[in-house]
Every structure is written in C-alpha cells, then in structure tokens.
Coordinates of C-alpha atoms and ligand atoms in Angstrom, one line a residue:
X1 CA -45.2 -44.1 -17.7
X2 CA -44.7 -44.8 -14.0
X3 CA -41.7 -45.1 -11.7
X4 CA -39.2 -43.5 -14.1
X5 CA -40.2 -46.3 -16.6
X6 CA -42.3 -46.7 -19.9
X7 CA -43.8 -49.8 -20.8
X8 CA -44.0 -51.2 -24.5
X9 CA -46.4 -54.0 -25.4
X10 CA -45.1 -56.1 -28.0
X11 CA -47.4 -59.1 -28.6
X12 CA -48.0 -60.4 -25.3
X13 CA -44.8 -59.2 -24.1
X14 CA -44.2 -56.1 -21.7
X15 CA -41.0 -54.6 -22.3
X16 CA -40.0 -51.8 -19.8
X17 CA -38.1 -48.8 -21.1
X18 CA -36.0 -46.3 -19.2
X19 CA -37.1 -42.8 -19.1
X20 CA -34.6 -39.8 -20.2
X21 CA -35.6 -36.9 -18.2
X22 CA -35.4 -33.4 -19.3
X23 CA -34.9 -30.1 -17.5
X24 CA -37.5 -28.7 -19.7
X25 CA -39.5 -29.8 -22.7
X26 CA -40.1 -33.4 -23.9
X27 CA -39.2 -36.3 -21.7
X28 CA -37.4 -39.1 -23.7
X29 CA -38.0 -42.9 -24.0
X30 CA -34.9 -44.9 -24.4
X31 CA -35.3 -47.4 -27.1
X32 CA -31.7 -47.8 -27.7
X33 CA -31.7 -51.6 -26.4
X34 CA -35.0 -52.4 -28.2
X35 CA -33.5 -54.1 -31.2
X36 CA -31.0 -56.1 -29.3
X37 CA -33.7 -57.3 -26.9
X38 CA -36.8 -57.4 -29.0
X39 CA -35.7 -57.9 -32.6
X40 CA -37.9 -54.5 -33.5
X41 CA -36.9 -51.1 -34.6
X42 CA -38.7 -47.8 -34.2
X43 CA -39.8 -46.2 -37.4
X44 CA -40.0 -42.3 -37.5
X45 CA -39.4 -40.6 -40.9
X46 CA -37.6 -37.6 -40.8
X47 CA -36.8 -38.1 -37.1
X48 CA -39.8 -36.0 -36.3
X49 CA -40.2 -37.7 -32.8
X50 CA -36.7 -38.9 -32.3
X51 CA -34.2 -37.1 -30.0
X52 CA -30.7 -38.2 -31.2
X53 CA -28.8 -36.5 -28.2
X54 CA -29.1 -34.7 -24.9
X55 CA -28.3 -31.3 -25.3
X56 CA -27.7 -27.9 -22.9
X57 CA -27.2 -25.4 -25.8
X58 CA -30.8 -24.3 -27.0
X59 CA -34.0 -24.9 -25.9
X60 CA -37.0 -24.5 -28.3
X61 CA -40.5 -24.5 -27.1
X62 CA -42.7 -25.1 -30.3
X63 CA -46.1 -25.0 -28.7
X64 CA -45.6 -21.8 -26.7
X65 CA -43.1 -20.2 -29.4
X66 CA -40.2 -19.8 -27.0
X67 CA -36.4 -20.1 -27.8
X68 CA -33.6 -19.8 -25.1
X69 CA -29.9 -20.1 -25.5
X70 CA -28.1 -21.5 -22.4
X71 CA -31.3 -20.4 -20.6
X72 CA -31.4 -16.9 -22.0
X73 CA -34.3 -15.6 -23.8
X74 CA -33.7 -14.9 -27.6
X75 CA -35.4 -11.5 -27.4
X76 CA -32.8 -10.4 -24.5
X77 CA -29.7 -11.4 -26.2
X78 CA -30.9 -10.1 -29.7
X79 CA -31.6 -6.9 -28.2
X80 CA -28.4 -6.5 -25.9
X81 CA -25.6 -8.7 -27.4
X82 CA -23.0 -8.6 -30.1
X83 CA -23.2 -11.5 -32.4
X84 CA -19.7 -12.6 -31.0
X85 CA -21.1 -12.3 -27.5
X86 CA -23.7 -15.0 -28.7
X87 CA -21.0 -17.0 -30.2
X88 CA -19.4 -17.0 -26.9
X89 CA -22.5 -17.9 -25.1
X90 CA -23.2 -20.8 -27.3
X91 CA -19.7 -22.2 -27.3
X92 CA -18.6 -21.5 -23.7
X93 CA -21.9 -22.1 -21.8
X94 CA -22.3 -18.5 -20.5
X95 CA -22.3 -14.9 -21.4
X96 CA -18.6 -13.4 -21.2
X97 CA -17.9 -10.6 -19.1
X98 CA -16.1 -7.6 -20.5
X99 CA -12.7 -8.9 -20.3
X100 CA -13.6 -12.3 -21.7
X101 CA -15.5 -10.7 -24.4
X102 CA -12.6 -8.5 -25.2
X103 CA -10.0 -11.4 -25.4
X104 CA -12.4 -13.6 -27.3
X105 CA -13.0 -10.6 -30.1
X106 CA -9.5 -10.1 -30.2
X107 CA -8.8 -13.7 -30.7
X108 CA -11.4 -14.0 -33.6
X109 CA -9.8 -10.9 -35.3
X110 CA -6.4 -12.4 -35.3
X111 CA -7.6 -15.0 -37.8
X112 CA -9.7 -13.0 -40.3
X113 CA -7.3 -13.4 -43.4
X114 CA -7.3 -16.2 -45.7
X115 CA -4.5 -17.8 -47.3
X116 CA -3.4 -15.9 -50.6
X117 CA -3.7 -19.2 -52.4
X118 CA -7.4 -19.2 -51.7
X119 CA -7.8 -16.3 -54.0
X120 CA -7.2 -18.7 -57.0
X121 CA -9.7 -21.0 -55.5
X122 CA -12.5 -18.5 -55.6
X123 CA -11.1 -17.4 -59.3
X124 CA -11.7 -21.0 -60.3
X125 CA -15.7 -20.7 -60.1
X126 CA -17.9 -19.4 -62.8
X127 CA -19.2 -15.8 -62.0
X128 CA -22.7 -17.5 -62.0
X129 CA -21.8 -19.9 -59.1
X130 CA -24.1 -19.9 -56.3
X131 CA -22.5 -18.3 -53.4
X132 CA -23.6 -21.3 -51.1
X133 CA -21.9 -23.7 -53.2
X134 CA -18.6 -21.5 -53.0
X135 CA -19.1 -21.1 -49.4
X136 CA -19.2 -24.8 -48.4
X137 CA -16.4 -25.7 -50.9
X138 CA -14.1 -23.0 -49.5
X139 CA -14.8 -24.1 -45.7
X140 CA -13.9 -27.7 -46.8
X141 CA -10.9 -26.2 -48.7
X142 CA -9.5 -24.1 -45.9
X143 CA -9.2 -27.3 -43.8
X144 CA -6.0 -28.4 -45.9
X145 CA -4.3 -25.3 -44.5
X146 CA -4.8 -26.4 -41.0
X147 CA -4.5 -30.1 -40.9
X148 CA -2.6 -30.1 -37.9
X149 CA -5.8 -28.9 -36.1
X150 CA -7.9 -31.7 -37.7
X151 CA -7.9 -34.0 -34.9
X152 CA -11.5 -34.0 -33.3
X153 CA -10.4 -35.6 -30.2
X154 CA -7.8 -33.0 -29.5
X155 CA -9.6 -29.9 -27.6
X156 CA -6.9 -27.4 -28.3
X157 CA -6.8 -28.3 -32.1
X158 CA -10.7 -28.0 -32.0
X159 CA -10.6 -24.4 -30.4
X160 CA -8.2 -23.4 -32.8
X161 CA -10.3 -24.5 -35.9
X162 CA -13.5 -23.1 -34.1
X163 CA -11.8 -19.7 -33.8
X164 CA -10.5 -19.9 -37.4
X165 CA -14.0 -20.7 -38.8
X166 CA -15.8 -18.0 -37.0
X167 CA -13.0 -15.5 -38.1
X168 CA -12.7 -16.4 -41.7
X169 CA -16.4 -17.1 -42.7
X170 CA -17.4 -13.5 -43.3
X171 CA -14.2 -13.3 -45.5
X172 CA -15.2 -16.4 -47.4
X173 CA -18.7 -15.2 -47.8
X174 CA -17.7 -11.6 -49.0
X175 CA -15.4 -13.1 -51.6
X176 CA -18.0 -15.4 -52.8
X177 CA -20.1 -12.3 -53.4
X178 CA -17.1 -10.4 -54.9
X179 CA -16.5 -13.3 -57.3
X180 CA -20.1 -13.1 -58.6
X181 CA -20.0 -9.4 -59.0
X182 CA -16.8 -9.5 -60.7
X183 CA -15.2 -7.0 -58.3
X184 CA -11.9 -7.2 -56.6
X185 CA -11.7 -9.1 -53.3
X186 CA -11.5 -6.7 -50.3
X187 CA -9.1 -7.7 -47.4
X188 CA -10.5 -7.8 -43.8
X189 CA -9.9 -4.7 -41.5
X190 CA -9.4 -5.8 -38.1
X191 CA -10.0 -2.2 -36.5
X192 CA -13.7 -2.8 -37.4
X193 CA -16.2 -4.9 -35.3
X194 CA -17.0 -8.6 -36.7
X195 CA -20.1 -7.0 -38.6
X196 CA -18.7 -3.9 -39.8
X197 CA -15.8 -5.8 -41.1
X198 CA -18.1 -8.1 -43.1
X199 CA -20.1 -5.2 -44.5
X200 CA -16.7 -3.6 -45.6
X201 CA -15.4 -6.7 -47.3
X202 CA -19.1 -7.1 -49.0
X203 CA -19.5 -3.7 -50.2
X204 CA -16.3 -1.5 -50.2
X205 CA -14.3 -1.1 -53.7
X206 CA -10.6 -0.1 -53.7
X207 CA -11.2 3.3 -55.4
X208 CA -13.0 4.8 -52.6
X209 CA -13.3 5.0 -48.7
X210 CA -16.5 3.2 -47.5
X211 CA -18.3 4.5 -44.6
X212 CA -20.1 1.8 -42.7
X213 CA -23.8 2.8 -41.8
X214 CA -24.2 2.1 -38.2
X215 CA -28.1 1.4 -38.7
X216 CA -27.1 -1.3 -41.2
X217 CA -24.3 -2.7 -39.0
X218 CA -26.9 -3.0 -35.9
X219 CA -29.5 -4.6 -38.0
X220 CA -27.2 -7.1 -39.4
X221 CA -26.0 -7.9 -35.8
X222 CA -29.5 -8.7 -34.7
X223 CA -30.0 -10.9 -37.9
X224 CA -26.8 -13.0 -37.4
X225 CA -27.9 -13.5 -33.7
X226 CA -31.5 -14.6 -34.5
X227 CA -30.1 -17.3 -36.7
X228 CA -27.2 -18.4 -34.3
X229 CA -28.5 -21.7 -33.1
X230 CA -31.9 -23.7 -33.1
X231 CA -31.5 -27.0 -31.6
X232 CA -31.3 -30.3 -33.8
X233 CA -32.5 -28.6 -37.1
X234 CA -31.6 -30.2 -40.6
X235 CA -28.2 -28.6 -41.0
X236 CA -27.0 -28.9 -37.3
X237 CA -28.1 -32.5 -37.2
X238 CA -26.0 -33.0 -40.2
X239 CA -23.0 -31.4 -38.7
X240 CA -23.4 -33.7 -35.7
X241 CA -24.0 -36.7 -38.1
X242 CA -20.9 -36.2 -40.1
X243 CA -18.9 -35.3 -37.1
X244 CA -19.8 -38.6 -35.4
X245 CA -17.5 -40.3 -37.9
X246 CA -14.8 -38.2 -36.5
X247 CA -14.7 -36.2 -39.6
X248 CA -12.9 -32.8 -38.7
X249 CA -14.7 -29.7 -37.9
X250 CA -14.4 -28.0 -41.3
X251 CA -15.9 -30.9 -43.2
X252 CA -18.7 -31.2 -40.6
X253 CA -19.5 -27.6 -41.1
X254 CA -19.2 -27.7 -44.8
X255 CA -21.6 -30.6 -44.7
X256 CA -24.1 -28.6 -42.7
X257 CA -24.0 -25.8 -45.2
X258 CA -25.1 -28.0 -47.9
X259 CA -28.0 -29.1 -45.7
X260 CA -28.8 -25.5 -45.0
X261 CA -29.0 -24.5 -48.7
X262 CA -32.2 -26.4 -49.4
X263 CA -35.4 -24.4 -49.7
X264 CA -37.2 -26.3 -47.0
X265 CA -34.5 -25.1 -44.5
X266 CA -32.2 -22.1 -44.9
X267 CA -32.5 -21.7 -48.7
X268 CA -36.3 -20.5 -47.7
X269 CA -35.2 -16.8 -47.2
X270 CA -34.1 -16.7 -50.9
X271 CA -37.2 -18.6 -52.0
X272 CA -39.6 -16.2 -49.9
X273 CA -38.3 -13.1 -51.7
X274 CA -38.4 -14.7 -55.0
X275 CA -41.7 -15.9 -54.4
X276 CA -42.9 -12.3 -53.2
X277 CA -41.4 -10.9 -56.2
X278 CA -43.4 -13.1 -58.7
X279 CA -46.7 -12.0 -56.7
X280 CA -45.4 -8.4 -57.4
X281 CA -44.8 -8.9 -60.9
X282 CA -48.0 -11.0 -61.6
X283 CA -51.1 -8.9 -61.8
X284 CA -53.3 -11.8 -61.4
X285 CA -51.6 -13.1 -58.2
X286 CA -53.0 -11.8 -54.7
X287 CA -53.0 -13.1 -51.4
X288 CA -56.2 -15.2 -51.6
X289 CA -55.2 -16.9 -54.8
X290 CA -51.7 -17.6 -53.1
X291 CA -53.5 -19.4 -50.2
X292 CA -55.8 -21.2 -52.4
X293 CA -52.9 -22.5 -54.2
X294 CA -51.0 -23.4 -51.0
X295 CA -54.0 -25.4 -49.8
X296 CA -54.5 -27.2 -53.1
X297 CA -53.2 -30.8 -52.6
X298 CA -52.7 -31.1 -56.5
X299 CA -50.7 -28.0 -56.5
X300 CA -47.0 -28.2 -55.6
X301 CA -46.8 -24.7 -54.5
X302 CA -46.2 -23.9 -50.8
X303 CA -46.1 -20.7 -48.9
X304 CA -42.3 -20.4 -48.5
X305 CA -41.4 -18.9 -44.8
X306 CA -44.4 -20.5 -43.4
X307 CA -44.7 -23.6 -41.2
X308 CA -41.9 -25.2 -38.9
X309 CA -41.4 -28.7 -37.8
X310 CA -41.2 -27.5 -34.3
X311 CA -43.0 -24.2 -33.9
X312 CA -46.8 -24.8 -33.6
X313 CA -47.2 -21.2 -32.5
X314 CA -45.7 -17.9 -33.9
X315 CA -41.8 -18.4 -34.4
X316 CA -40.3 -15.8 -31.9
X317 CA -37.7 -14.9 -34.3
X318 CA -40.2 -14.1 -37.0
X319 CA -42.2 -12.0 -34.3
X320 CA -38.9 -9.9 -33.8
X321 CA -38.2 -9.7 -37.2
X322 CA -41.7 -8.6 -38.5
X323 CA -41.4 -5.6 -36.2
X324 CA -37.6 -5.0 -37.1
X325 CA -38.7 -5.1 -41.0
X326 CA -40.8 -2.1 -40.4
X327 CA -38.3 -0.3 -38.4
X328 CA -35.2 -1.1 -40.8
X329 CA -37.2 -0.1 -43.8
X330 CA -38.1 3.2 -42.2
X331 CA -34.9 3.8 -40.9
X332 CA -33.1 3.3 -44.5
X333 CA -35.9 5.1 -46.2
X334 CA -37.0 2.1 -48.3
X335 CA -40.6 1.6 -49.3
X336 CA -40.3 -2.1 -50.3
X337 CA -43.7 -3.4 -52.0
X338 CA -42.5 -6.9 -50.9
X339 CA -43.1 -5.9 -47.3
X340 CA -46.8 -5.1 -47.6
X341 CA -47.4 -8.2 -50.0
X342 CA -45.8 -10.2 -47.1
X343 CA -48.1 -8.4 -44.5
X344 CA -51.0 -9.3 -46.7
X345 CA -50.2 -12.9 -47.1
X346 CA -49.4 -13.4 -43.4
X347 CA -52.8 -11.9 -42.5
X348 CA -54.6 -14.0 -45.1
X349 CA -53.0 -17.1 -44.2
X350 CA -53.4 -16.7 -40.4
X351 CA -57.2 -16.2 -40.8
X352 CA -57.5 -19.2 -42.9
X353 CA -58.8 -22.5 -41.2
X354 CA -56.1 -24.5 -43.2
X355 CA -53.4 -22.7 -41.7
X356 CA -54.9 -22.4 -38.3
X357 CA -55.8 -26.3 -38.1
X358 CA -52.1 -27.3 -39.0
X359 CA -50.6 -24.4 -37.0
X360 CA -48.8 -22.9 -39.7
X361 CA -47.1 -19.4 -38.7
X362 CA -44.5 -17.4 -40.3
X363 CA -41.0 -18.9 -39.7
X364 CA -37.5 -16.9 -39.4
X365 CA -37.3 -16.9 -43.1
X366 CA -40.4 -15.0 -43.9
X367 CA -39.3 -11.6 -43.1
X368 CA -35.5 -11.9 -42.9
X369 CA -35.1 -11.8 -46.8
X370 CA -37.0 -8.5 -46.9
X371 CA -34.6 -7.0 -44.4
X372 CA -31.4 -8.4 -46.0
X373 CA -32.7 -6.9 -49.3
X374 CA -33.2 -3.4 -47.5
X375 CA -29.6 -3.7 -46.3
X376 CA -28.3 -4.2 -49.8
X377 CA -27.6 -7.9 -50.2
X378 CA -28.7 -9.7 -53.2
X379 CA -31.0 -12.6 -52.8
X380 CA -28.6 -15.2 -53.5
X381 CA -26.7 -14.1 -50.6
X382 CA -29.4 -14.4 -48.0
X383 CA -28.7 -18.2 -47.0
X384 CA -25.0 -17.3 -46.8
X385 CA -26.0 -14.6 -44.3
X386 CA -28.0 -17.6 -42.5
X387 CA -24.8 -19.7 -42.6
X388 CA -22.5 -17.0 -41.0
X389 CA -25.4 -16.7 -38.2
X390 CA -25.7 -20.6 -37.6
X391 CA -22.2 -21.3 -37.5
X392 CA -21.5 -20.6 -33.8
X393 CA -24.6 -23.0 -33.4
X394 CA -23.0 -25.8 -35.6
X395 CA -19.9 -25.7 -33.7
X396 CA -21.1 -25.6 -30.2
X397 CA -23.3 -28.7 -31.2
X398 CA -20.4 -30.4 -32.8
X399 CA -18.2 -29.7 -29.7
X400 CA -21.1 -31.0 -27.4
X401 CA -21.2 -34.4 -29.6
X402 CA -17.5 -34.8 -29.6
X403 CA -17.2 -34.4 -26.0
X404 CA -20.3 -36.4 -25.0
X405 CA -19.1 -40.0 -23.9
X406 CA -22.3 -41.2 -25.1
X407 CA -21.8 -40.4 -28.7
X408 CA -21.7 -43.3 -31.2
X409 CA -21.5 -42.8 -34.9
X410 CA -24.8 -41.9 -36.3
X411 CA -26.2 -44.7 -38.1
X412 CA -30.0 -45.3 -38.4
X413 CA -31.6 -48.6 -39.2
X414 CA -34.1 -49.1 -42.1
X415 CA -37.3 -51.1 -42.6
X416 CA -36.2 -53.1 -45.8
X417 CA -39.1 -53.4 -48.3
X418 CA -37.5 -54.4 -51.4
X419 CA -36.9 -57.9 -53.1
X420 CA -35.6 -60.5 -50.7
X421 CA -33.5 -62.6 -52.8
X422 CA -33.2 -63.1 -56.6
X423 CA -31.5 -65.5 -58.9
X424 CA -28.5 -63.5 -60.6
X425 CA -29.0 -63.4 -64.5
X426 CA -25.9 -63.0 -66.7
X427 CA -26.1 -59.8 -68.9
X428 CA -26.3 -61.8 -72.1
X429 CA -29.7 -63.7 -70.8
X430 CA -31.3 -60.4 -69.5
X431 CA -34.5 -59.6 -71.5
Ligands
LIG1 N1 -47.5 -24.0 -47.2 C1 -48.6 -24.7 -47.3 N2 -48.9 -25.9 -46.5 C2 -48.0 -26.4 -45.7 C3 -46.9 -25.6 -45.5 C4 -46.7 -24.4 -46.3 N3 -45.6 -23.6 -46.3 N4 -46.0 -26.2 -44.6 C5 -46.6 -27.2 -44.1 N5 -47.8 -27.3 -44.8 C6 -48.7 -28.4 -44.5 C7 -48.5 -29.5 -45.1 O1 -49.0 -29.7 -46.6 C8 -49.0 -30.6 -44.2 O2 -50.4 -30.7 -44.6 P1 -51.1 -32.2 -44.5 O3 -51.1 -32.4 -43.0 O4 -52.6 -31.8 -45.0 O5 -50.4 -33.2 -45.4 C9 -49.0 -30.0 -42.8 O6 -48.8 -28.5 -43.2 C10 -47.7 -30.4 -42.0 O7 -46.5 -30.2 -43.0 P2 -45.2 -31.0 -43.3 O8 -44.7 -30.7 -44.4 O9 -45.7 -32.4 -42.7 O10 -44.4 -30.6 -41.9 P3 -42.9 -30.8 -41.7 O11 -42.6 -30.5 -40.4 O12 -42.5 -32.1 -42.3 O13 -42.2 -29.5 -42.6 C11 -41.5 -27.5 -43.1 C12 -41.9 -28.2 -42.2 C13 -40.3 -28.3 -44.1 C14 -40.9 -26.2 -42.7 C15 -42.7 -26.9 -43.9 O14 -43.5 -26.3 -43.1 C16 -42.5 -26.1 -45.3 O15 -42.2 -26.8 -46.4 N6 -42.4 -24.8 -45.2 C17 -42.0 -24.0 -46.1 C18 -40.6 -24.0 -46.3 C19 -40.0 -23.0 -45.3 O16 -40.3 -22.0 -45.0 N7 -38.8 -23.7 -44.9 C20 -38.1 -23.0 -43.6 C21 -38.4 -23.5 -42.3 S1 -37.6 -22.7 -41.0 C22 -35.9 -23.0 -41.2 O17 -35.5 -24.2 -41.8 C23 -34.8 -22.0 -40.8

C-alpha cells in the first residue's frame, strides 16, 4: 500500500483501490467498485476478512486482547458503572453525568410494563418452550403495540422504540422464565434498580416478600455490562443486516436474538455448562480425554467456550469472569464442582500445542454460565441473560447503521457453482 492506495493486479491490469483509514485497528481496502469496474467479486466465507461498516462504538483488538466501548476500557466500565450507564455510553457516545443518568434511568423505568394482552401471548407457549424462542417472538410481537414508532427514518420514533425495548426486555425475559416454571408472572417494580427489578420479576412469588441480595444484583450488573457490545459479531451483524432493509428496530433486534441463540455464538454459555455437567457425570471423562476429543478431526466435539473469531489472545471478558467466578461462588457460599472442572480444562487446553498454535483461549461464555448458575439462573436462561446484556449494543449499532449515509441494503454476492442451464423436463417425462 502506498500513497493512500492499494494495488490489485488482475491478469496484466493494475487496479488501484482506495484505503479506508481506521483510528486504530485494521485499515480497510475499498473494493466496493471492483465488480462494476473489473467484473470480479471478493470471496470471503463468514466475512472473516470483510468490514461491512465503519463504526465508532466498540473496538476489539483481538491480538492484544483489548475491548473498549467509545474508547473506555471494559475493565473500567465493568468495575465502576451500572448497566444502564453503559447502555447510555453505547447509545449516546459518552458516559452520562449524574443528571443525565438519573433522567435516563427514570425514562427507562417509565416503560417497564408490558401490555396486559401480552400475558395471553406468553400463555400460548408450551411450558417446555426454550425461553430464547419466547424472547425473540415477544420482542417481535410487542412492536405491534407501538406501530406508530416503527418508522426507522424518524429519530424520535427510534428513541421511543429503543427506550421501550431496554425497559421491557427484563420483563419479557422474566415472564418467559415464569411461563416455563409454571409460576405467576410478576409485575415490574419501578422503585428498584434495573437489575434488582429483573431479579425480582424472575424469582419473586406473590406469596411472600422477596429480599434482593445486593451481592447477586452487583454480580448480575457486571455480567450484563460484559455482554453489552462486541463489534460486528454474528447477532449484531444480523441486526444491522435486517435493519438495512429498513425493517423496524423491534424486528431487527428479534432477528439478532435468533442469531445469538446458536451454540457457536451466545448459546455457547448454556452449552458450556451442559458440557461441564456431562464431564462431571461421566467418570471416564477427564480434561485430557476432552482435549484429545477436541483435537480429533474425526470427532465433532468442540471445547465449548473456547476460541473466537477475533480474539487470538485471552478474551478480556473471560479474564474478568474467571476471577469473578471465584469471588461470586465464595460470596454466595457455593462450592460448584463445575468450576474446578472448568479450571482444569482451561489449564490443560492452554498447555496443549493444538490450542496454542491456533491461539484458542477461553471466551466470554466459558465462565459466565458457572456464575449465572451460582446466581440461581437455570441453564436455559443463560442465553436470555446474554441477550438482555447485548441489547444496548444491538440498538447502538442499528442506530449507527440507520444514521450512516453510506448504508445500503445488505446484499452480498455469491460465486455460482451450480448447473448453468438445463432443458426443462415435464413431470410425466422425468425418470
Ligand atoms: N474446540 C476445538 N477446536 C477449535 C475450537 C474449539 N472450541 N475453536 C476453534 N477450533 C479449531 C478449529 O477446528 C480450527 O482448526 P483447523 O485450523 O485445524 O481447522 C481452528 O481452531 C480455527 O477455528 P474456526 O472454526 O475456523 O474459527 P472461527 O473463527 O470460524 O470460529 C468459533 C470461531 C465459532 C467461536 C469457534 O472457535 C468455536 O466453535 N468455538 C466453540 C463455540 C463457542 O465457544 N462459541 C462462543 C464464541 S464467543 C461468542 O460468540 C459470544
């Protein structure tokens, strides 16, 4: 690359390409006119080497293991902020002052109730329904109550939708759980903090007063912050992708939730704990055997909670969570055997050349499930907790996408490798 240009040689032709500078991290090469000018497209399965947008929300340095939101280190915001403070940071570019935070918190609290009709919506699911299915369906469904705010080009309508989504998500999540537990839905309490209110709706019963444990509330606050945003991950890219067609914010976020559900993404937190439980229950399984299986190319087994598309170093969120897991389990007085299994697996993996050569480290999901479990959440709720945490990041990215004049409908090309043209055969003549 020279003089702000890169050069692509196609056959005997030189084709100069503009450079897209970055404040920090990878510089881009603009190939947007390549097909029009040269009749070729780039090929990049999984978009592993493709920047689909410029963004000023979150920077992940995978080589160094750094994560910053709007320039602030994740370690600092996780230690010092409330979840709603971080949501404000992601949505409005900077940390709020005291007055701004109070106003923002009040605004969000104003919208925590769901429409009464929504109760029947929850009732219609089987008790066995996975709460992620209920969460994404309900997120889509509540848009029908706010259709006047559905225009993505109206900034005031978008702000109204964003506030409602953040306010109502804990209510939807808790009711999804109550449905599966066969317990009565608990209404939000606006005298409580965001996290306390969620814990109240999850675990309270109408028959008794529930006291919220401040240790559990503090731990959940940190966990939600650690999930709040992470650049162009699968679910966030999905939210942008869907939103690029000018689908409304609710519909775009619901799509992101479905992307998050998969075990290679946010569903990994549930998968990790289920994997650790299997190891615990199987006397023949130990860390060495698990690592041998993970390395075996003929075995589909993967070490869940390990590896990351961007991090080629220790995920800073996992670093915080590893220490946090010890602290939380000690504070709540729980001796979870799964933590010892996880520590053993991590050590064995990190000492193994296969994992070292491929730079596979624990990711955010490796320890989060163990902490969620210690806080009293069932495994099927873990990805729902991830979704509550990631919501501000999805909305911030959706807003950035919709406000960016460079946004076009997301529509990748393909390299066609099928039959070119066939003679049509009537059904009566087909073999
Ligand atoms: N266990 C065993 N081997 C692994 C693992 C793992 N968890 N992760 C990656 N590898 C190996 C692959 O087999 C591959 O080896 P190869 O080069 O010999 O073929 C190499 O490491 C690179 O892996 P890819 O799958 O090509 O990496 P990619 O960036 O496409 O995938 C992913 C990243 C999906 C996270 C992967 O590491 C994985 O499946 N991890 C387990 C699931 C998980 O924990 N997901 C949560 C991710 S964090 C998040 O989304 C919140």
